[in-house]
């Protein structure tokens, strides 16, 4: 019986020894693998608290492996558990001249891209093309009698009168220039004729007095002609300024007003067409944009209309003032010339501050005038 019990005991202890040997082999294998998987182990003390001795050892090894210029105080590593949904944040600061610049962790925000000049020009060309197309379509529609146009009857009548007056003033200016050219030629001929009479007066003793009288008369006529020519040139210069500068400037504003009116009617027509169509999610944004563009061009049209009205008013006042003085000058000078009243002719030029150019003397330079 004792032998049997000993055999049973030996058989019972054999599996236990085998299991103990296998567990030791597994522990030794885990001990060998523990340096590789140290990050996955969470040591716990006997009190149930987390043992952070391994973490301190890890920081010590990391400090040794870091460069001499960067310490642990400048590198912060925040680790979380493997079951956490948060990511680790690494904050590093560079040491430069005793000062540290910290870059805080967080989302990276990209700055707005710099606008491309080529894209801006392309957008301007697109808007210009669209605006030109709308205006061209409006002009063609008006000429064909299909489109409607905005008309200010009072303003349009004033513009028509201005354009008609400009043509008449241009005709007066052209005729006055022709008269001045012909008068200049006549004065030049009278001077030559007076010189010829004076020469013959010296060489012909029998006709000395007769040639002398004619020489003096021609020279007097030439002198009065030069005075009249100065008055006519002053008249031409004033009318030329009125026609080609003052009236032309007003007509440029009228042209801008007409362009603004065409744009206003073009966008008004677009808005009316959109309002006649269906209203849904696709058309409402287009209607709102068209309403905005219509309002912008309406304000521009109203402003240009106001500017034209003001300029026409001031132009009329200036035109009456200038032409009144110039017409009085022209009449007085011509009447005094053909009446042979030299004193009245010279007095007329002094009254209107007309300065005659001395023959053969050039105008003083700007330095001499200073």
Short mmCIF file of C-alpha atoms in Angstrom, two decimals:
data_model
loop_
_atom_site.label_atom_id
_atom_site.label_comp_id
_atom_site.label_asym_id
_atom_site.label_seq_id
_atom_site.Cartn_x
_atom_site.Cartn_y
_atom_site.Cartn_z
CA UNK A 1 0.00 0.00 0.00
CA UNK A 2 2.79 2.42 0.77
CA UNK A 3 4.30 1.86 -2.62
CA UNK A 4 1.03 2.60 -4.29
CA UNK A 5 0.56 5.84 -2.35
CA UNK A 6 4.06 6.95 -3.18
CA UNK A 7 3.42 6.34 -6.84
CA UNK A 8 0.20 8.31 -6.69
CA UNK A 9 1.94 11.18 -4.95
CA UNK A 10 4.69 11.15 -7.55
CA UNK A 11 2.13 11.15 -10.35
CA UNK A 12 0.29 14.10 -8.72
CA UNK A 13 3.39 16.19 -8.23
CA UNK A 14 4.71 15.62 -11.76
CA UNK A 15 2.05 17.71 -13.57
CA UNK A 16 2.42 20.48 -10.96
CA UNK A 17 6.16 20.58 -11.52
CA UNK A 18 5.62 20.70 -15.24
CA UNK A 19 3.18 23.64 -14.95
CA UNK A 20 5.60 25.48 -12.63
CA UNK A 21 8.41 25.00 -15.11
CA UNK A 22 6.33 26.32 -17.98
CA UNK A 23 5.28 29.37 -15.96
CA UNK A 24 8.93 30.15 -15.19
CA UNK A 25 9.80 29.85 -18.86
CA UNK A 26 6.98 32.25 -19.74
CA UNK A 27 8.09 34.70 -17.05
CA UNK A 28 11.64 34.61 -18.37
CA UNK A 29 10.37 35.23 -21.91
CA UNK A 30 8.25 38.15 -20.72
CA UNK A 31 11.22 39.53 -18.83
CA UNK A 32 13.23 39.47 -22.03
CA UNK A 33 10.44 41.18 -23.97
CA UNK A 34 9.67 43.76 -21.26
CA UNK A 35 12.28 46.34 -22.48
CA UNK A 36 10.62 46.30 -25.88
CA UNK A 37 7.10 46.67 -24.55
CA UNK A 38 7.78 48.95 -21.60
CA UNK A 39 5.42 51.55 -23.00
CA UNK A 40 2.57 49.06 -22.76
CA UNK A 41 3.12 48.22 -19.07
CA UNK A 42 1.46 50.12 -16.23
CA UNK A 43 3.21 49.09 -12.98
CA UNK A 44 1.11 49.16 -9.82
CA UNK A 45 2.36 49.31 -6.23
CA UNK A 46 1.08 47.21 -3.42
CA UNK A 47 -1.30 50.01 -2.38
CA UNK A 48 -3.00 50.00 -5.80
CA UNK A 49 -1.31 53.25 -6.98
CA UNK A 50 0.45 53.64 -10.27
CA UNK A 51 4.17 53.22 -9.97
CA UNK A 52 5.84 56.02 -11.96
CA UNK A 53 9.39 54.90 -11.34
CA UNK A 54 9.60 53.55 -14.90
CA UNK A 55 8.36 56.89 -16.27
CA UNK A 56 11.07 58.74 -14.33
CA UNK A 57 13.60 56.34 -15.76
CA UNK A 58 12.28 56.98 -19.23
CA UNK A 59 12.63 60.75 -18.84
CA UNK A 60 16.17 60.27 -17.50
CA UNK A 61 17.13 58.19 -20.55
CA UNK A 62 15.49 60.71 -22.84
CA UNK A 63 17.39 63.58 -21.23
CA UNK A 64 20.66 61.80 -21.87
CA UNK A 65 19.77 61.17 -25.50
CA UNK A 66 18.71 64.81 -26.20
CA UNK A 67 21.17 67.40 -27.56
CA UNK A 68 23.00 69.58 -25.07
CA UNK A 69 21.11 72.71 -26.21
CA UNK A 70 17.67 71.30 -25.40
CA UNK A 71 16.64 70.17 -21.93
CA UNK A 72 13.64 68.43 -20.52
CA UNK A 73 12.36 71.76 -19.24
CA UNK A 74 12.03 72.80 -22.87
CA UNK A 75 10.30 69.62 -24.04
CA UNK A 76 6.97 68.52 -22.66
CA UNK A 77 5.48 65.16 -23.64
CA UNK A 78 1.94 64.45 -22.60
CA UNK A 79 0.93 60.84 -22.95
CA UNK A 80 -2.50 59.34 -22.64
CA UNK A 81 -3.80 55.86 -22.27
CA UNK A 82 -4.22 53.63 -25.29
CA UNK A 83 -7.96 53.62 -24.81
CA UNK A 84 -8.17 57.43 -24.90
CA UNK A 85 -9.55 59.15 -27.98
CA UNK A 86 -7.27 62.20 -27.52
CA UNK A 87 -3.99 62.59 -29.30
CA UNK A 88 -0.66 63.46 -27.72
CA UNK A 89 0.52 67.08 -27.85
CA UNK A 90 4.21 67.86 -28.08
CA UNK A 91 5.28 71.38 -27.22
CA UNK A 92 8.85 72.40 -27.87
CA UNK A 93 10.62 75.69 -27.27
CA UNK A 94 13.91 76.76 -28.79
CA UNK A 95 16.46 78.41 -26.58
CA UNK A 96 17.94 81.45 -28.26
CA UNK A 97 20.06 83.91 -26.31
CA UNK A 98 18.53 82.98 -22.97
CA UNK A 99 14.98 83.50 -24.27
CA UNK A 100 12.66 80.68 -25.18
CA UNK A 101 9.96 80.86 -27.76
CA UNK A 102 7.12 78.45 -27.03
CA UNK A 103 4.89 77.20 -29.79
CA UNK A 104 1.57 76.22 -28.28
CA UNK A 105 -0.13 73.12 -29.59
CA UNK A 106 -3.43 73.51 -31.37
CA UNK A 107 -5.11 73.44 -34.76
CA UNK A 108 -3.11 74.86 -37.65
CA UNK A 109 -4.90 77.78 -39.38
CA UNK A 110 -3.84 78.54 -42.90
CA UNK A 111 -3.77 82.23 -43.84
CA UNK A 112 -5.85 83.48 -46.74
CA UNK A 113 -4.13 82.99 -50.02
CA UNK A 114 -2.80 86.10 -51.71
CA UNK A 115 -5.08 87.18 -54.50
CA UNK A 116 -3.70 86.49 -57.93
CA UNK A 117 -3.48 89.68 -60.05
CA UNK A 118 -4.16 87.63 -63.18
CA UNK A 119 -7.41 86.32 -61.69
CA UNK A 120 -8.45 89.84 -60.70
CA UNK A 121 -7.83 91.11 -64.23
CA UNK A 122 -9.75 88.16 -65.62
CA UNK A 123 -12.67 88.97 -63.34
CA UNK A 124 -12.61 92.62 -64.45
CA UNK A 125 -12.61 91.54 -68.10
CA UNK A 126 -15.53 89.23 -67.42
CA UNK A 127 -17.57 92.01 -65.79
CA UNK A 128 -16.69 94.45 -68.55
CA UNK A 129 -17.71 91.94 -71.24
CA UNK A 130 -21.01 91.23 -69.52
CA UNK A 131 -21.76 94.95 -69.11
CA UNK A 132 -20.83 95.65 -72.75
CA UNK A 133 -23.06 92.85 -73.95
CA UNK A 134 -26.04 94.16 -71.96
CA UNK A 135 -25.54 97.75 -73.17
CA UNK A 136 -25.11 96.65 -76.81
CA UNK A 137 -28.28 94.62 -76.62
CA UNK A 138 -30.13 97.60 -75.14
CA UNK A 139 -28.90 99.95 -77.91
CA UNK A 140 -29.91 97.51 -80.65
CA UNK A 141 -33.32 96.99 -79.05
CA UNK A 142 -33.90 100.76 -78.94
CA UNK A 143 -32.89 101.22 -82.58
CA UNK A 144 -35.16 98.38 -83.65
CA UNK A 145 -38.02 99.82 -81.63
CA UNK A 146 -38.33 96.80 -79.35
CA UNK A 147 -36.81 98.17 -76.16
CA UNK A 148 -37.96 101.01 -73.92
CA UNK A 149 -35.73 103.90 -72.87
CA UNK A 150 -35.84 106.38 -70.02
CA UNK A 151 -36.36 109.95 -71.23
CA UNK A 152 -36.12 113.24 -69.35
CA UNK A 153 -37.94 115.55 -71.73
CA UNK A 154 -36.74 118.82 -70.20
CA UNK A 155 -33.12 117.74 -69.97
CA UNK A 156 -33.11 116.19 -73.44
CA UNK A 157 -34.45 119.45 -74.90
CA UNK A 158 -31.65 121.46 -73.25
CA UNK A 159 -29.04 119.03 -74.57
CA UNK A 160 -30.41 119.30 -78.12
CA UNK A 161 -30.32 123.11 -77.93
CA UNK A 162 -26.74 122.99 -76.67
CA UNK A 163 -25.61 120.77 -79.54
CA UNK A 164 -27.36 122.97 -82.09
CA UNK A 165 -25.81 126.12 -80.61
CA UNK A 166 -22.39 124.51 -80.66
CA UNK A 167 -22.68 123.93 -84.42
CA UNK A 168 -23.72 127.56 -84.97
CA UNK A 169 -20.90 128.89 -82.81
CA UNK A 170 -18.43 126.73 -84.71
CA UNK A 171 -19.68 128.28 -87.95
CA UNK A 172 -19.24 131.81 -86.53
CA UNK A 173 -15.75 130.86 -85.38
CA UNK A 174 -14.86 129.56 -88.84
CA UNK A 175 -16.12 132.73 -90.56
CA UNK A 176 -14.30 134.98 -88.09
CA UNK A 177 -11.06 133.10 -88.75
CA UNK A 178 -11.58 133.57 -92.49
CA UNK A 179 -12.15 137.30 -91.97
CA UNK A 180 -9.01 137.57 -89.87
CA UNK A 181 -6.97 135.79 -92.56
CA UNK A 182 -8.27 138.05 -95.30
CA UNK A 183 -7.78 141.18 -93.19
CA UNK A 184 -4.21 140.15 -92.45
CA UNK A 185 -3.52 139.76 -96.15
CA UNK A 186 -5.11 143.16 -96.87
CA UNK A 187 -3.05 144.85 -94.14
CA UNK A 188 0.08 143.24 -95.51
CA UNK A 189 -0.78 144.48 -99.01
CA UNK A 190 -1.49 148.01 -97.72
CA UNK A 191 1.90 148.10 -96.02
CA UNK A 192 3.65 147.09 -99.21
CA UNK A 193 1.61 149.62 -101.18
CA UNK A 194 2.44 152.41 -98.70
CA UNK A 195 6.16 151.57 -98.93
CA UNK A 196 5.96 151.70 -102.73
CA UNK A 197 4.25 155.10 -102.68
CA UNK A 198 6.81 156.46 -100.24
CA UNK A 199 9.67 155.25 -102.46
CA UNK A 200 8.16 156.89 -105.53
CA UNK A 201 7.55 160.08 -103.56
CA UNK A 202 11.28 160.39 -103.01
CA UNK A 203 12.23 159.60 -106.60
CA UNK A 204 9.54 161.58 -108.47
CA UNK A 205 9.90 165.26 -107.74
CA UNK A 206 6.91 166.22 -109.86
CA UNK A 207 4.56 163.80 -107.97
CA UNK A 208 6.21 164.06 -104.61
CA UNK A 209 3.15 165.32 -102.75
CA UNK A 210 0.64 162.98 -104.44
CA UNK A 211 2.71 159.88 -103.73
CA UNK A 212 3.27 161.13 -100.21
CA UNK A 213 -0.46 161.52 -99.49
CA UNK A 214 -1.21 158.01 -100.72
CA UNK A 215 1.70 156.57 -98.78
CA UNK A 216 0.45 158.14 -95.55
CA UNK A 217 -3.13 156.96 -96.21
CA UNK A 218 -2.09 153.36 -96.83
CA UNK A 219 0.11 153.31 -93.76
CA UNK A 220 -2.75 154.70 -91.65
CA UNK A 221 -5.14 152.07 -93.05
CA UNK A 222 -2.58 149.35 -92.33
CA UNK A 223 -2.20 150.59 -88.76
CA UNK A 224 -5.96 150.66 -88.19
CA UNK A 225 -6.21 147.26 -89.84
CA UNK A 226 -3.70 145.83 -87.37
CA UNK A 227 -5.77 147.27 -84.52
CA UNK A 228 -8.94 145.73 -85.92
CA UNK A 229 -7.10 142.46 -86.50
CA UNK A 230 -6.12 142.39 -82.82
CA UNK A 231 -9.76 142.84 -81.78
CA UNK A 232 -10.90 140.09 -84.15
CA UNK A 233 -8.22 137.69 -82.91
CA UNK A 234 -9.28 138.37 -79.32
CA UNK A 235 -12.88 137.64 -80.31
CA UNK A 236 -11.79 134.39 -82.00
CA UNK A 237 -9.78 133.25 -78.97
CA UNK A 238 -12.68 133.85 -76.58
CA UNK A 239 -15.24 132.11 -78.77
CA UNK A 240 -12.83 129.21 -79.37
CA UNK A 241 -12.41 128.73 -75.62
CA UNK A 242 -16.17 128.77 -75.17
CA UNK A 243 -16.85 126.28 -77.97
CA UNK A 244 -13.93 123.85 -77.76
CA UNK A 245 -13.37 123.82 -74.01
CA UNK A 246 -16.36 124.96 -71.99
CA UNK A 247 -19.12 123.53 -74.20
CA UNK A 248 -17.04 120.46 -75.04
CA UNK A 249 -16.52 119.72 -71.35
CA UNK A 250 -20.27 119.91 -70.80
CA UNK A 251 -20.89 117.60 -73.75
CA UNK A 252 -18.43 115.08 -72.28
CA UNK A 253 -20.54 115.03 -69.13
CA UNK A 254 -23.63 114.61 -71.33
CA UNK A 255 -21.95 111.61 -72.99
CA UNK A 256 -21.30 110.04 -69.59
CA UNK A 257 -24.93 110.71 -68.67
CA UNK A 258 -26.13 108.96 -71.83
CA UNK A 259 -23.91 105.94 -71.11
CA UNK A 260 -25.27 105.78 -67.56
CA UNK A 261 -28.81 105.95 -68.97
CA UNK A 262 -28.13 103.01 -71.33
CA UNK A 263 -26.67 100.93 -68.47
CA UNK A 264 -29.62 101.81 -66.25
CA UNK A 265 -32.14 100.78 -68.92
CA UNK A 266 -30.20 97.57 -69.68
CA UNK A 267 -30.25 96.39 -66.05
CA UNK A 268 -33.83 97.59 -65.64
CA UNK A 269 -34.86 95.41 -68.58
CA UNK A 270 -33.05 92.40 -67.09
CA UNK A 271 -34.82 92.88 -63.77
CA UNK A 272 -38.21 93.15 -65.45
CA UNK A 273 -37.60 89.94 -67.40
CA UNK A 274 -36.60 88.06 -64.24
CA UNK A 275 -39.64 89.34 -62.36
CA UNK A 276 -41.92 88.06 -65.12
CA UNK A 277 -40.43 84.55 -64.82
CA UNK A 278 -41.00 81.89 -62.13
CA UNK A 279 -39.79 82.39 -58.57
CA UNK A 280 -38.01 79.40 -57.09
CA UNK A 281 -34.82 78.52 -55.27
CA UNK A 282 -32.77 78.92 -58.46
CA UNK A 283 -34.19 82.24 -59.66
CA UNK A 284 -34.46 84.09 -56.33
CA UNK A 285 -30.67 84.63 -55.96
CA UNK A 286 -30.52 85.90 -59.55
CA UNK A 287 -33.41 88.29 -58.89
CA UNK A 288 -31.71 89.63 -55.75
CA UNK A 289 -28.42 90.16 -57.60
CA UNK A 290 -30.21 91.83 -60.50
CA UNK A 291 -32.07 94.08 -58.05
CA UNK A 292 -28.77 95.11 -56.46
CA UNK A 293 -27.13 95.91 -59.83
CA UNK A 294 -30.23 97.81 -60.92
CA UNK A 295 -30.11 99.95 -57.78
CA UNK A 296 -26.39 100.69 -58.27
CA UNK A 297 -26.88 101.85 -61.86
CA UNK A 298 -29.99 103.81 -60.92
CA UNK A 299 -28.00 105.81 -58.38
CA UNK A 300 -25.29 106.41 -60.98
CA UNK A 301 -27.88 107.57 -63.52
CA UNK A 302 -29.51 109.96 -61.04
CA UNK A 303 -26.11 111.41 -60.12
CA UNK A 304 -25.11 111.98 -63.75
CA UNK A 305 -28.45 113.57 -64.53
CA UNK A 306 -27.98 115.99 -61.65
CA UNK A 307 -24.43 116.80 -62.80
CA UNK A 308 -25.61 117.54 -66.34
CA UNK A 309 -28.36 119.85 -65.08
CA UNK A 310 -25.91 121.83 -62.96
CA UNK A 311 -23.35 122.11 -65.77
CA UNK A 312 -25.96 123.26 -68.27
CA UNK A 313 -27.08 125.97 -65.87
CA UNK A 314 -23.56 127.30 -65.28
CA UNK A 315 -22.72 127.02 -68.97
CA UNK A 316 -25.68 129.17 -69.93
CA UNK A 317 -24.68 131.87 -67.46
CA UNK A 318 -21.04 131.83 -68.59
CA UNK A 319 -21.99 131.78 -72.28
CA UNK A 320 -24.20 134.89 -71.96
CA UNK A 321 -21.52 136.79 -70.05
CA UNK A 322 -18.69 135.93 -72.46
CA UNK A 323 -20.61 136.44 -75.70
CA UNK A 324 -22.09 139.76 -74.58
CA UNK A 325 -18.64 141.27 -74.03
CA UNK A 326 -17.19 139.76 -77.20
CA UNK A 327 -20.06 140.90 -79.41
CA UNK A 328 -19.83 144.47 -78.07
CA UNK A 329 -16.08 144.44 -78.74
CA UNK A 330 -16.50 143.11 -82.28
CA UNK A 331 -19.19 145.66 -83.16
CA UNK A 332 -17.35 148.67 -81.72
CA UNK A 333 -14.06 147.74 -83.38
CA UNK A 334 -15.54 147.15 -86.82
CA UNK A 335 -17.64 150.33 -86.67
CA UNK A 336 -14.69 152.48 -85.61
CA UNK A 337 -12.44 150.98 -88.29
CA UNK A 338 -14.76 151.61 -91.22
CA UNK A 339 -15.65 155.04 -89.86
CA UNK A 340 -11.97 155.89 -89.90
CA UNK A 341 -12.09 156.83 -86.22
CA UNK A 342 -8.68 155.79 -85.05
CA UNK A 343 -9.07 157.17 -81.53
CA UNK A 344 -12.36 155.33 -80.99
CA UNK A 345 -10.80 152.13 -82.26
CA UNK A 346 -7.88 152.38 -79.86
CA UNK A 347 -10.23 153.31 -77.02
CA UNK A 348 -12.33 150.23 -77.69
CA UNK A 349 -9.31 147.95 -77.40
CA UNK A 350 -8.26 149.60 -74.14
CA UNK A 351 -11.79 149.20 -72.78
CA UNK A 352 -11.69 145.43 -73.30
CA UNK A 353 -8.01 145.11 -72.26
CA UNK A 354 -6.83 143.94 -75.67
CA UNK A 355 -3.08 144.14 -76.11
CA UNK A 356 -1.66 144.41 -79.62
CA UNK A 357 1.53 142.68 -80.63
CA UNK A 358 4.25 145.02 -81.84
CA UNK A 359 5.31 144.02 -85.38
CA UNK A 360 8.73 142.39 -85.48
CA UNK A 361 8.93 141.95 -81.70
CA UNK A 362 8.68 138.49 -80.21
CA UNK A 363 6.70 137.82 -77.09
CA UNK A 364 8.75 138.00 -73.86
CA UNK A 365 9.86 134.74 -72.32
CA UNK A 366 8.45 133.50 -69.05
CA UNK A 367 11.72 134.42 -67.32
CA UNK A 368 11.45 138.04 -68.50
CA UNK A 369 7.84 138.20 -67.32
CA UNK A 370 8.93 137.12 -63.85
#
